[in-house]
Coordinates of C-alpha atoms in Angstrom, one line a residue:
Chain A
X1 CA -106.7 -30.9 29.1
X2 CA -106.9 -34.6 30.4
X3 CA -110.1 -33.8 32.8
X4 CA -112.3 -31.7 30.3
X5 CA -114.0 -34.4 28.4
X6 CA -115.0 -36.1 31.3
X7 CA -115.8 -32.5 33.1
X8 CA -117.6 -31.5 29.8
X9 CA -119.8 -35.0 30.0
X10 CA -120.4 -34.7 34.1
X11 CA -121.9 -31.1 33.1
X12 CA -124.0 -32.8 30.6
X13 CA -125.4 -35.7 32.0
X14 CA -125.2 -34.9 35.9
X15 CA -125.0 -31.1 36.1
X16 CA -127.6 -30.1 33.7
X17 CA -130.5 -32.9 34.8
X18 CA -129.8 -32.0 38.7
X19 CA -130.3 -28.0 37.6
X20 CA -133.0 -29.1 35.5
X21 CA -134.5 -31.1 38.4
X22 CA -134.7 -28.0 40.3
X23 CA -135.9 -25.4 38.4
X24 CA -138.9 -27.8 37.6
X25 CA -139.6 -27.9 41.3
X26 CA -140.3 -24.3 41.3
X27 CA -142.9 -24.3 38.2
X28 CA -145.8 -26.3 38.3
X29 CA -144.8 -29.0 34.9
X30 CA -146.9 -31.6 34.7
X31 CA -146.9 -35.0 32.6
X32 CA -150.0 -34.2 30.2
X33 CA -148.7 -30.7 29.6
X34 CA -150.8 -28.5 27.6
X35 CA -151.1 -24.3 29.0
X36 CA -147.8 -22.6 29.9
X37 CA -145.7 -23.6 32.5
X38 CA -145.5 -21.5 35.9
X39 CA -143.5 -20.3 38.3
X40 CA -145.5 -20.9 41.6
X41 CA -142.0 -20.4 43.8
X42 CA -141.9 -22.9 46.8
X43 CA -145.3 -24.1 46.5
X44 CA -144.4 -28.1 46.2
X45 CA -141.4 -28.0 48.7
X46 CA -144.5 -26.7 51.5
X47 CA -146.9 -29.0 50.1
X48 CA -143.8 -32.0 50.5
X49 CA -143.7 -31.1 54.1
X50 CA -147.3 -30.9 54.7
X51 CA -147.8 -34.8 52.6
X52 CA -148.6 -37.3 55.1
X53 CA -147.0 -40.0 52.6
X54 CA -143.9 -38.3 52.3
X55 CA -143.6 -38.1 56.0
X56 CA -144.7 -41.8 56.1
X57 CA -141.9 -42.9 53.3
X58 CA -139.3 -40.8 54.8
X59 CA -140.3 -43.2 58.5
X60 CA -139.9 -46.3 56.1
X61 CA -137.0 -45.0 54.7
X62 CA -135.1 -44.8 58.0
X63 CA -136.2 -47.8 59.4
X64 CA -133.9 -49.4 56.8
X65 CA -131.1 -47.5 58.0
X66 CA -132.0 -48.3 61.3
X67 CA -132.9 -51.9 61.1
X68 CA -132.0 -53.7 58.6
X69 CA -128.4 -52.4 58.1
X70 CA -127.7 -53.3 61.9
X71 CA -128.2 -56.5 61.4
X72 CA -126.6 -56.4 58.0
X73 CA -123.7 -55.2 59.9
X74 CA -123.7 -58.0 62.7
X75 CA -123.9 -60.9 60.9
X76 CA -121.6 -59.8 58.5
X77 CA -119.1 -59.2 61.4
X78 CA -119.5 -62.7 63.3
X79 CA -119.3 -63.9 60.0
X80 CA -116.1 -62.1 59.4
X81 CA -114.3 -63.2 62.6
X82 CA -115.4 -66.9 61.5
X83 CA -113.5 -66.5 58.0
X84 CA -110.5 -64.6 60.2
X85 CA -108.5 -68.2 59.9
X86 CA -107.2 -70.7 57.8
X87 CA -109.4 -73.7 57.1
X88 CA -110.2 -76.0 53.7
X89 CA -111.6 -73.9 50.9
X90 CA -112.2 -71.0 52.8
X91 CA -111.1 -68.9 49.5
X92 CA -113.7 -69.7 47.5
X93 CA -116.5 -70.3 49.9
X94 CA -115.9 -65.9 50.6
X95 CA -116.2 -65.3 46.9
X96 CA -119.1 -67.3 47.1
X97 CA -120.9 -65.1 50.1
X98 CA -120.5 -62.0 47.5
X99 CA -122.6 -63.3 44.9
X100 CA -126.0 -62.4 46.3
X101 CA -124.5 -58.6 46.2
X102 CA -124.2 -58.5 42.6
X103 CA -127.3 -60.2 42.0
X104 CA -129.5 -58.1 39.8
X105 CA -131.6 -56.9 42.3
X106 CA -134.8 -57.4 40.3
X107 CA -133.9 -60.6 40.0
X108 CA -133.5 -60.7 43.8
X109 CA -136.9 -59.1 44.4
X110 CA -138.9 -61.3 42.0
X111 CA -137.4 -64.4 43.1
X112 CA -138.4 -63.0 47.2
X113 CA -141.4 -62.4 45.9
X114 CA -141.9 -66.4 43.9
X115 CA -140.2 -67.9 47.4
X116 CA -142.4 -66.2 49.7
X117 CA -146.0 -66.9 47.3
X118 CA -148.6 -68.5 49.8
X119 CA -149.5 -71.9 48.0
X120 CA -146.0 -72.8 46.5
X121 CA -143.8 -70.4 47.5
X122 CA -140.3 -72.1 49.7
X123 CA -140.2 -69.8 52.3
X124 CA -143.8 -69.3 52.9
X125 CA -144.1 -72.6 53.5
X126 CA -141.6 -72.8 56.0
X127 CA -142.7 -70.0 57.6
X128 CA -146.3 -71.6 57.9
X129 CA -144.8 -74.6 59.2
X130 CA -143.1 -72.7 62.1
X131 CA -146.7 -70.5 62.3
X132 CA -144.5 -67.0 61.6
X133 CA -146.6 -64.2 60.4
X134 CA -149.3 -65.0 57.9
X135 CA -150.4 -66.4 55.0
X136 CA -149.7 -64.2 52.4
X137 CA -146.6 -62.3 53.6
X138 CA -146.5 -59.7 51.0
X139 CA -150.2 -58.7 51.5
X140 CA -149.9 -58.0 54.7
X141 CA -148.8 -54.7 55.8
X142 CA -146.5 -55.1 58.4
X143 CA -144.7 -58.3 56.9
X144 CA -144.6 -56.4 53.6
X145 CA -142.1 -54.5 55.1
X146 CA -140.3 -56.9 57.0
X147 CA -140.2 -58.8 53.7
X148 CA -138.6 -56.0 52.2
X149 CA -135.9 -55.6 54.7
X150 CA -135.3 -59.8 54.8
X151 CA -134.4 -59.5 50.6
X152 CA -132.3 -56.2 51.5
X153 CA -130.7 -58.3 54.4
X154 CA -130.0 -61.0 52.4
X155 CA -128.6 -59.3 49.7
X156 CA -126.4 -56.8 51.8
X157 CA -125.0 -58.4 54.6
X158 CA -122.0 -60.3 52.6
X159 CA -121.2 -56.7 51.9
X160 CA -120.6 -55.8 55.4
X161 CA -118.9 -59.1 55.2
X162 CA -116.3 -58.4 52.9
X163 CA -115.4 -54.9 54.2
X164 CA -114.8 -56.1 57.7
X165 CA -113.1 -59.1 56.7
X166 CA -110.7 -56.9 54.3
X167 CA -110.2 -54.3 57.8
X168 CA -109.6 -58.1 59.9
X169 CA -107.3 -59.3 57.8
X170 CA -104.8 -56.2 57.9
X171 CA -104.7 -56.1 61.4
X172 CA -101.3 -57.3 63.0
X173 CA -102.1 -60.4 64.7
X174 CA -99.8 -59.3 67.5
X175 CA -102.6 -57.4 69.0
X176 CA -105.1 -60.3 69.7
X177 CA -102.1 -62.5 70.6
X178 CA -100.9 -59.7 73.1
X179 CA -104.4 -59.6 74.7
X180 CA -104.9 -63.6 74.9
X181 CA -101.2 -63.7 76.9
X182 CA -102.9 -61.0 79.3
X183 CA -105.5 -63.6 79.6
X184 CA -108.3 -61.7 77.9
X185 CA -111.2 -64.3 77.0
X186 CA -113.0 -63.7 73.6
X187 CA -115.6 -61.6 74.6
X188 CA -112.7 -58.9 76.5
X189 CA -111.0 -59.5 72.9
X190 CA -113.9 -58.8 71.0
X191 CA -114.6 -55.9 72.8
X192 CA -111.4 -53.8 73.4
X193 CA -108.9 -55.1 71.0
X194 CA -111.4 -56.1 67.7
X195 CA -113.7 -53.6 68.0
X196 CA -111.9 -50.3 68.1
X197 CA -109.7 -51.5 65.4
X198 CA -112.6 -51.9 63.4
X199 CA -114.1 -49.2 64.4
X200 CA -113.2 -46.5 60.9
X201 CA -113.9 -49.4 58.7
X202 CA -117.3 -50.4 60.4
X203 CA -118.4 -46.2 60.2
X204 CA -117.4 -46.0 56.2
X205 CA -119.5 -49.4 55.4
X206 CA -121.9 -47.8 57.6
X207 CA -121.8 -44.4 56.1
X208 CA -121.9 -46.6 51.9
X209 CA -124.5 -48.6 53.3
X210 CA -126.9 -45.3 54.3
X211 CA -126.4 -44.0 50.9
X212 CA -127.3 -47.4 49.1
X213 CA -130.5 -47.7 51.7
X214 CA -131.6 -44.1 49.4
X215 CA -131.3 -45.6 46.4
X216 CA -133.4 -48.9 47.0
X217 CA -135.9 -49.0 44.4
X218 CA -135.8 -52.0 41.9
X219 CA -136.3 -54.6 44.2
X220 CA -139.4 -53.2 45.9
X221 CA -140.8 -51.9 42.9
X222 CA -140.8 -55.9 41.8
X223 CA -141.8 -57.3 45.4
X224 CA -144.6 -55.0 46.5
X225 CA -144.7 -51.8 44.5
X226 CA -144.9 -49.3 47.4
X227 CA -148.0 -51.8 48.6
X228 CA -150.3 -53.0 50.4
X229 CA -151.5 -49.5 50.9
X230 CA -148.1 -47.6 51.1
X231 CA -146.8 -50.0 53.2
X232 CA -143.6 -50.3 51.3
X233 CA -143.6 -47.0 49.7
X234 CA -139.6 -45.9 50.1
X235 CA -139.2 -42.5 49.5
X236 CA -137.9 -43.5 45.7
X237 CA -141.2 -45.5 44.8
X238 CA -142.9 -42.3 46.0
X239 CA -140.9 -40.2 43.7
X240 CA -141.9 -43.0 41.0
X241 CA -145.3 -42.9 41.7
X242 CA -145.4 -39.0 42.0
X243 CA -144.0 -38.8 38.5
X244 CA -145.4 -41.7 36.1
X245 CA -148.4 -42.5 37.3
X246 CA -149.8 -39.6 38.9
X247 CA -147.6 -37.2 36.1
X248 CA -146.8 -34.6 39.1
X249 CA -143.4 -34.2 37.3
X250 CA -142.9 -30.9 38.9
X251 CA -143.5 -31.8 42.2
X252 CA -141.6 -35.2 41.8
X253 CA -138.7 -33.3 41.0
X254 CA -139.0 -31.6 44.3
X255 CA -138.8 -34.7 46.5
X256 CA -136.0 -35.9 44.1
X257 CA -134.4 -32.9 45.1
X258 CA -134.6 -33.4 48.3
X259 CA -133.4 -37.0 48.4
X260 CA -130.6 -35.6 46.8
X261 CA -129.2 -33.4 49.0
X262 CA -129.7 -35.9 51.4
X263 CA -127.3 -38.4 50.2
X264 CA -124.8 -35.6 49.0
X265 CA -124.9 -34.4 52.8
X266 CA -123.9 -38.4 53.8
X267 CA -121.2 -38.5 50.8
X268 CA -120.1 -35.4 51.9
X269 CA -118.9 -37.4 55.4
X270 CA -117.9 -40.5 53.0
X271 CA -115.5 -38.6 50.7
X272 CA -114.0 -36.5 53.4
X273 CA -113.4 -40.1 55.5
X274 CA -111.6 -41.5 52.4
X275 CA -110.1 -38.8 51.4
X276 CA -108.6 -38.4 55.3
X277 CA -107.6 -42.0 54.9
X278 CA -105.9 -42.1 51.5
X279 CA -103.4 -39.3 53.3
X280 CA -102.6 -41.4 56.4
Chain B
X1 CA -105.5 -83.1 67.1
X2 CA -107.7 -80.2 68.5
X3 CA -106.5 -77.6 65.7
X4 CA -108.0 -80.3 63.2
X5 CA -111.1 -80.3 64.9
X6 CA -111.9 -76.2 65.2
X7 CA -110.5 -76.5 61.9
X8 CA -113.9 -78.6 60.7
X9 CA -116.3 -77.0 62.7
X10 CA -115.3 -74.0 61.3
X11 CA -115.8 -75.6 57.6
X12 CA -118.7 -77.5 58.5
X13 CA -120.7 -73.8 59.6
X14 CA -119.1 -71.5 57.2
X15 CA -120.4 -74.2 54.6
X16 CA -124.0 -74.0 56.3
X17 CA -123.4 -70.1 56.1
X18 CA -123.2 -70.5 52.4
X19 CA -125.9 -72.7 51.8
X20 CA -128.5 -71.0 53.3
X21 CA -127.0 -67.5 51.4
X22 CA -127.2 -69.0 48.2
X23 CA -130.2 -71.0 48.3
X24 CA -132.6 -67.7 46.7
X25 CA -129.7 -68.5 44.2
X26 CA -130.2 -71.9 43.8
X27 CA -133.7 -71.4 43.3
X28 CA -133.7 -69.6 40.7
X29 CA -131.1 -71.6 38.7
X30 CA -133.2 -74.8 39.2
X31 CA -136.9 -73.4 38.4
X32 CA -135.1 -72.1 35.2
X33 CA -135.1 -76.4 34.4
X34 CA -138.3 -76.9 35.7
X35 CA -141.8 -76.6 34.3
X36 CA -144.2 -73.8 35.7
X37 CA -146.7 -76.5 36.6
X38 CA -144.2 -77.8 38.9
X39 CA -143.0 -75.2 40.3
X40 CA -146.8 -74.5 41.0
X41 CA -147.0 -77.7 42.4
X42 CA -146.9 -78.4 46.6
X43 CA -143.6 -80.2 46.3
X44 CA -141.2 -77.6 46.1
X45 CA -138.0 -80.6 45.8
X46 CA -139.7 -82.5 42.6
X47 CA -137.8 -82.2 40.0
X48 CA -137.6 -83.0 36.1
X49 CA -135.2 -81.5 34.2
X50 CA -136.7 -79.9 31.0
X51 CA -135.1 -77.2 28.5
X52 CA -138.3 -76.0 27.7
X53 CA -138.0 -72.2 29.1
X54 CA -134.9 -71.7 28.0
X55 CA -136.2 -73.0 24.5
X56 CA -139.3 -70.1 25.2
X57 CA -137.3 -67.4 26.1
X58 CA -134.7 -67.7 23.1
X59 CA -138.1 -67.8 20.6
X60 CA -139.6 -64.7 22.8
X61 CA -141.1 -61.8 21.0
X62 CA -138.7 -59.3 23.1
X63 CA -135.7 -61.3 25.6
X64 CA -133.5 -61.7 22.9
X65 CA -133.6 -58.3 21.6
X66 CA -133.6 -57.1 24.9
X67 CA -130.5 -58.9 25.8
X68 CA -128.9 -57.6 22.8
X69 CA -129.4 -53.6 24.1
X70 CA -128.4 -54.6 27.6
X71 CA -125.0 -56.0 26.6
X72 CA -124.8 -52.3 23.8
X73 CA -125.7 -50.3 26.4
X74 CA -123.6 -51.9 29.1
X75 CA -120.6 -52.1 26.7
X76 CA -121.0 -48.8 25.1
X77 CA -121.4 -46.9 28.6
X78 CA -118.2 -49.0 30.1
X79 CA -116.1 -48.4 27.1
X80 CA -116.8 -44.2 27.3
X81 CA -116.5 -44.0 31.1
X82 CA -113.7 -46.0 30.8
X83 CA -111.7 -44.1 28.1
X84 CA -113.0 -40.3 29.6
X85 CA -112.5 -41.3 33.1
X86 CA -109.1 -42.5 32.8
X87 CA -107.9 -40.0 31.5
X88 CA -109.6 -37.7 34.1
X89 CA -108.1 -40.1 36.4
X90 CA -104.5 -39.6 35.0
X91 CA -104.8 -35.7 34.6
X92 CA -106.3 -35.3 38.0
X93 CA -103.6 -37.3 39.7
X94 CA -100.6 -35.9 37.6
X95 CA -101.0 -32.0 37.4
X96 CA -101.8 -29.6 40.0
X97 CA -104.5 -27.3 39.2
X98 CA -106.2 -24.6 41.2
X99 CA -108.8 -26.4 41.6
X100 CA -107.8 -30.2 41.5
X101 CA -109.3 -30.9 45.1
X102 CA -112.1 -29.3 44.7
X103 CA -112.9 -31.0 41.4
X104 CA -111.7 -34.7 42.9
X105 CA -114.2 -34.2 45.9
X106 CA -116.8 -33.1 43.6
X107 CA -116.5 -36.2 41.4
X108 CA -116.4 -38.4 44.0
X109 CA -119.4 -37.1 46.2
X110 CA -121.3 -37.0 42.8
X111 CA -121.2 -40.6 41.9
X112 CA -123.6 -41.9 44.8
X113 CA -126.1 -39.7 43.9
X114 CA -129.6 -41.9 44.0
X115 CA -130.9 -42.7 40.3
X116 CA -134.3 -41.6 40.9
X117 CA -133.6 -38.2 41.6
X118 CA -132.2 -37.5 38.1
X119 CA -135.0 -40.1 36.3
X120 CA -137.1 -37.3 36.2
X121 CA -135.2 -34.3 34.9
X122 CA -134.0 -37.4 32.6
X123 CA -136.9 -38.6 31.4
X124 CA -137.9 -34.7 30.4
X125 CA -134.5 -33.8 28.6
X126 CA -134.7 -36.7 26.8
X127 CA -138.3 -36.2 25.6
X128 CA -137.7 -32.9 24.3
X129 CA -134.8 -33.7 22.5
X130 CA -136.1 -37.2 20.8
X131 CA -134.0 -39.3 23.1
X132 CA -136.6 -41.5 24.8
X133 CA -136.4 -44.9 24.0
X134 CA -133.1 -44.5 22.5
X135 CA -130.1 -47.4 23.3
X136 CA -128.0 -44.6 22.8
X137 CA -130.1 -42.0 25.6
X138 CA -129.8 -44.8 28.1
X139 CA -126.2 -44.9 27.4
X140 CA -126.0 -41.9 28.2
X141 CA -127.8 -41.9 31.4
X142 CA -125.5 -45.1 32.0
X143 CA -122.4 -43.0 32.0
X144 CA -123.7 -40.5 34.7
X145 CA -123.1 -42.9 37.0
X146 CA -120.2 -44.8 35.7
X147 CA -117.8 -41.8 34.8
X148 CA -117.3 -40.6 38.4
X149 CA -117.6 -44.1 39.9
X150 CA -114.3 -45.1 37.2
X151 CA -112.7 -41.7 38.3
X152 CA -113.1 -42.7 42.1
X153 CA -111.6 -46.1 41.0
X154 CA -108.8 -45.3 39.4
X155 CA -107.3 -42.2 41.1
X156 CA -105.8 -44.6 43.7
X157 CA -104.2 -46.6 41.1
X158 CA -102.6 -43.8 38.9
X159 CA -101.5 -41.7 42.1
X160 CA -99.7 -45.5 43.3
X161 CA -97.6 -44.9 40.0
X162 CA -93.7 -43.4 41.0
X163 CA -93.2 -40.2 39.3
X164 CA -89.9 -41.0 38.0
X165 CA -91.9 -43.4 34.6
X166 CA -93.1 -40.2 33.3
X167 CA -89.8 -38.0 34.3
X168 CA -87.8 -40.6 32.4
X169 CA -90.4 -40.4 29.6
X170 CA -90.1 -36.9 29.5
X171 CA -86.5 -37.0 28.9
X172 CA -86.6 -39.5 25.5
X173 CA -89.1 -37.1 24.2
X174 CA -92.5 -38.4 24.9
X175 CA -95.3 -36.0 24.8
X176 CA -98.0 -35.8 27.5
X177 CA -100.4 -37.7 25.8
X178 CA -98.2 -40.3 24.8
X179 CA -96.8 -41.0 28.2
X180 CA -100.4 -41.1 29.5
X181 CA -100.9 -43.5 26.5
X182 CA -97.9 -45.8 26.3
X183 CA -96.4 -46.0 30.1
X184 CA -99.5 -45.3 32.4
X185 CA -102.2 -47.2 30.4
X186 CA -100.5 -50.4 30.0
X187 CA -99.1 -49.6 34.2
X188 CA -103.0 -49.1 34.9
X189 CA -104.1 -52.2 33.3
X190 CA -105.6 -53.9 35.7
X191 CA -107.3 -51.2 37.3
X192 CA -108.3 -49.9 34.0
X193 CA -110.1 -53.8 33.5
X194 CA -111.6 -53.8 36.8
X195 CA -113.0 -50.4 36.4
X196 CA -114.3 -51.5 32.9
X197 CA -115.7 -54.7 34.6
X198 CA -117.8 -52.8 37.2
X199 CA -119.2 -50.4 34.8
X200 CA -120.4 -53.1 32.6
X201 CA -121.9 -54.6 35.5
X202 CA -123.4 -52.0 37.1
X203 CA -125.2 -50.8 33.7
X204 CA -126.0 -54.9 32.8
X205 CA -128.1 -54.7 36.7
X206 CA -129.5 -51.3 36.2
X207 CA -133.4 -50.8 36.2
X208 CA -134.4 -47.9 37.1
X209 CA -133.2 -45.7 34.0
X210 CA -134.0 -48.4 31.7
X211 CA -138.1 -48.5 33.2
X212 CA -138.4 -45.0 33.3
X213 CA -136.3 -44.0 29.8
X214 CA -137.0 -46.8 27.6
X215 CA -140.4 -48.4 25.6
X216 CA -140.5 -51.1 23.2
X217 CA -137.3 -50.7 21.2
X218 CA -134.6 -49.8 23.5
X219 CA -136.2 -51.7 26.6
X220 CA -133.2 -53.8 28.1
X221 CA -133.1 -57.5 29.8
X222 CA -133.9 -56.8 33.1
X223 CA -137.2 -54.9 32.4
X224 CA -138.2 -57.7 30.5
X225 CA -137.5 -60.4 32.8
X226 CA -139.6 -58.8 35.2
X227 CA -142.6 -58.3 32.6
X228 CA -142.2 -62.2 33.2
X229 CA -144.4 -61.6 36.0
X230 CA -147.4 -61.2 33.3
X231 CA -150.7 -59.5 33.9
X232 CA -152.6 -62.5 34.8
X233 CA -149.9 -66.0 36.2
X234 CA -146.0 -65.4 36.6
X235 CA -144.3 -67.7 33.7
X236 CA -141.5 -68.4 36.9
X237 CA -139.9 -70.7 34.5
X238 CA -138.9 -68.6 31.7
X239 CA -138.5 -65.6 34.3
X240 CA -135.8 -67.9 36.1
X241 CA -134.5 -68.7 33.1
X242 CA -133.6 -65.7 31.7
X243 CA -132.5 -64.6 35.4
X244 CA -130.3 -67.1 35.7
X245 CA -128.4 -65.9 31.3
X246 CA -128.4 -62.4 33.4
X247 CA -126.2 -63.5 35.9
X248 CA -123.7 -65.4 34.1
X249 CA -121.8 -61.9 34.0
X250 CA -122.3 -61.8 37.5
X251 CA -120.6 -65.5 38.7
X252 CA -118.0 -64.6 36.2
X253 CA -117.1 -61.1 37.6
X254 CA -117.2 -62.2 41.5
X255 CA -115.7 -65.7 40.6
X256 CA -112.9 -64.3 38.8
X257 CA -112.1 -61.0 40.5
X258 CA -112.5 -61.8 44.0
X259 CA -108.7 -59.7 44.8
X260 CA -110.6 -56.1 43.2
X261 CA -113.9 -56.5 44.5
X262 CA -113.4 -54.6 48.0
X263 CA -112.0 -52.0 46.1
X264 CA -114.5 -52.5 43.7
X265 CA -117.4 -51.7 46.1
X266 CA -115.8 -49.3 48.6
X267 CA -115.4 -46.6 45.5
X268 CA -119.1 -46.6 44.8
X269 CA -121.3 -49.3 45.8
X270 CA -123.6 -51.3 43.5
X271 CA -127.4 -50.7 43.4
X272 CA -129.8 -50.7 40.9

């Protein structure tokens, strides 16, 4: 009685579009929609794994996950062990860290995009005065991308941050105390008494962070749109692109079917992790 | 001696740390004050404080309005998710259904499904049915994500409360939807705020939905501050400006609720 509102209003708004979603992918809808619609079966799902772009978006795609989230995830450790202490002010200087992760992230991308413009742009300029990359970062195909994955860097990594600090911070400091009388020096510390207690928390923020790497679109959709050339084209600005400006709904809905059972299959291993750890 | 010293080294890099985090921050705080001829200009430190783009953007043909459906569509979308998926949250953790774990692992593998996949069965519901461009469609699309990220929030939070409330409830009389009313609302407060919180906030950032679903009437702040951008030179100013009014929500909300905001992100993330 308490759950069917909200079960009625999930089938509404989440059941029904996903359902929707896929029965467009098997009928050949367009945008500008004039004859009859189709059924032409699995027509866009074979021409999805035949599209050299999609291919190409799905690389760029995972070289977030396996990029830019490693490093999200280091820095946001050292950090972590650095804040795993008592000094001045050390409260609010952490809430601090967590602004940049509720930044709007168009806000985030536009102001990327103003910071790294060649004639006046901050960051451009420092990056000229230490002769990194070109002129015009965001023109330039490879730096394009590793523009991209500096904003989602920034953004991210006090996110990483916060969760490992949270998993640091309920560990019994009898362990590292134990391992320093043993006459283990940081590194044997780190290594053997840190990291394995870490260890779930680090593969849950892992596990959020693949999920949030599929849903990237705002702020590259302001930086680059998809461009120069594709360079930038995540697998959700392809969708975008797929849809509204070349009005291939149906076959949109296909790749957005795809990406979504893609990041139900990582959610799958997320909910079943919490879920595990709620009953310990 | 030495414990005061690691003690400011510590300070003095976790300071530096911050700095260089929040400088994008900064800089978009102080080009808000700035004219677009200087921030055009070589010198990226010079600096005259002006009011002039705030001034713009309050007189602009669309920010205001558009700041006006963010906050309706944030509120609106908060205040149903909140009120459904409490009560989800209270039925879900009190009474044992057949299906209760099926229906909890449903709802919360649901809520980190990517925007973009349902922007386009979205944007073609609602143009059949007249809901394009529509504060109240994008509300809607708004709560698809925000219902089963509040029920993910708060089942932790009602299962925490002991059984015995509602048994001794039960015995002076109360009916079910007065206990879940009078002894676990007011016990879920602050979970029921923070959830609120999030939602608002995670509808106040959200773009996609808003670029794909809305035009000129139901267009919300964030699409606007990007058409900023312009077809022909970037008014940074104003675009600053109005960046900086969208994230007073956001200092408020990490300023304030620092102790939620693990569990805040853990039970769904936020992305736009």
């Amino acid at each position: 009685m308490f759950v069917l509102p909200a079960l009625i209003v999930v089938g509404v708004i989440l059941a029904y579009p996903v359902i929707y979603a896929l029965v467009i992918s098997f009928t050949d809808r367009e945008l500008l929609y004039l004859g009859k619609t189709n059924f032409i079966g699995l027509k866009h799902y074979r021409e999805m794994l035949l599209d050299r772009n999609f291919w190409h978006s799905l690389r760029l795609q995972f070289g977030v996950i396996t990029i830019a989230i490693p490093i999200e995830l280091i820095i946001g450790l050292f950090v972590a062990i650095l804040f795993n202490r008592d000094f001045p002010f050390s409260k609010i200087l952490r809430s601090l860290l967590m602004l940049p992760v509720f930044v709007l992230p168009v806000l985030s991308g536009l102001t990327w995009r103003l910071m790294l413009q060649p004639s006046y742009g901050v960051l451009a300029s420092f990056f000229n005065f230490i002769s990194l990359g070109p002129t015009a970062w965001l023109a330039d195909t490879r730096y394009a991308y590793v523009a991209i994955l500096l904003q989602d860097i920034w953004r991210m990594w006090p996110f990483m941050f916060m969760i490992i600090y949270a998993g640091l911070s309920s560990m019994p400091s009898e362990y590292v105390e134990a391992a320093r009388i043993d006459g283990a020096n940081f590194f044997q510390r780190f290594w053997y008494v840190l990291l394995p207690y870490l260890k779930p928390v680090i593969a849950t923020a892992f596990l959020l962070r693949m999920i949030d790497a599929l849903r990237i679109f705002s702020e590259v959709y302001v930086m680059t749109y998809g461009g120069p050339s594709n360079a930038t084209m995540l697998l959700s600005l392809y969708i975008h692109k797929q849809a509204f400006e070349f009005g291939r709904l149906s076959y949109a809905a296909s790749v957005a079917v795809f990406l979504l059972i893609v990041a139900l299959f990582i959610s799958y291993f997320v909910v079943k992790r919490g879920l595990r750890g709620e009953v310990e | 001696m030495r414990k005061r010293v690691i003690s400011f080294v510590v300070l003095s890099v976790a300071l530096l740390i911050v700095l260089v985090e929040l400088f994008p921050i900064m800089v978009v705080i102080v080009n808000g004050f700035k004219r677009d001829i200087d921030i055009w200009s070589k010198n990226p430190f010079y600096f005259k404080p002006t009011l002039r783009s705030y001034q713009l953007i309050f007189r602009h043909r669309e920010f205001p309005r558009s700041l006006r459906n963010s906050f309706v569509v944030a509120s609106l979308s908060a205040l149903v998710s909140v009120s459904l998926g409490s009560m989800a949250a209270y039925g879900l953790s009190r009474f044992n259904f057949k299906f209760n774990d099926a229906l909890i692992f449903i709802l919360l593998m649901v809520r980190m499904i990517p925007q973009i996949s349902l922007a386009v069965p979205f944007y073609m519901i609602f143009r059949s049915i007249g809901l394009n461009d529509n504060v109240l469609g994008l509300s809607l699309a708004h709560i698809s994500f925000n219902l089963p990220y509040v029920v993910a929030l708060l089942l932790p939070f009602f299962s925490s409360i002991p059984k015995e409330y509602e048994e001794a409830a039960k015995v002076d009389g109360c009916k079910t939807f007065q206990i879940f009313l009078k002894i676990f609302f007011p016990l879920a407060s602050a979970g029921i705020v923070v959830a609120a919180v999030f939602a608002f906030l995670m509808s106040w950032n959200e773009f996609i939905y808003a670029l794909v679903l809305t035009g000129t009437r139901a267009k919300t702040a964030p699409i606007v501050v990007n058409a900023f951008m312009g077809q022909y030179a970037p008014l940074w100013g104003q675009l600053s400006a109005a960046g900086t009014i969208m994230l007073l929500p956001v200092f408020a909300v990490t300023l304030s609720l620092q102790r939620y905001i693990i569990r805040g992100l853990s039970a769904g993330g936020i992305k736009g």
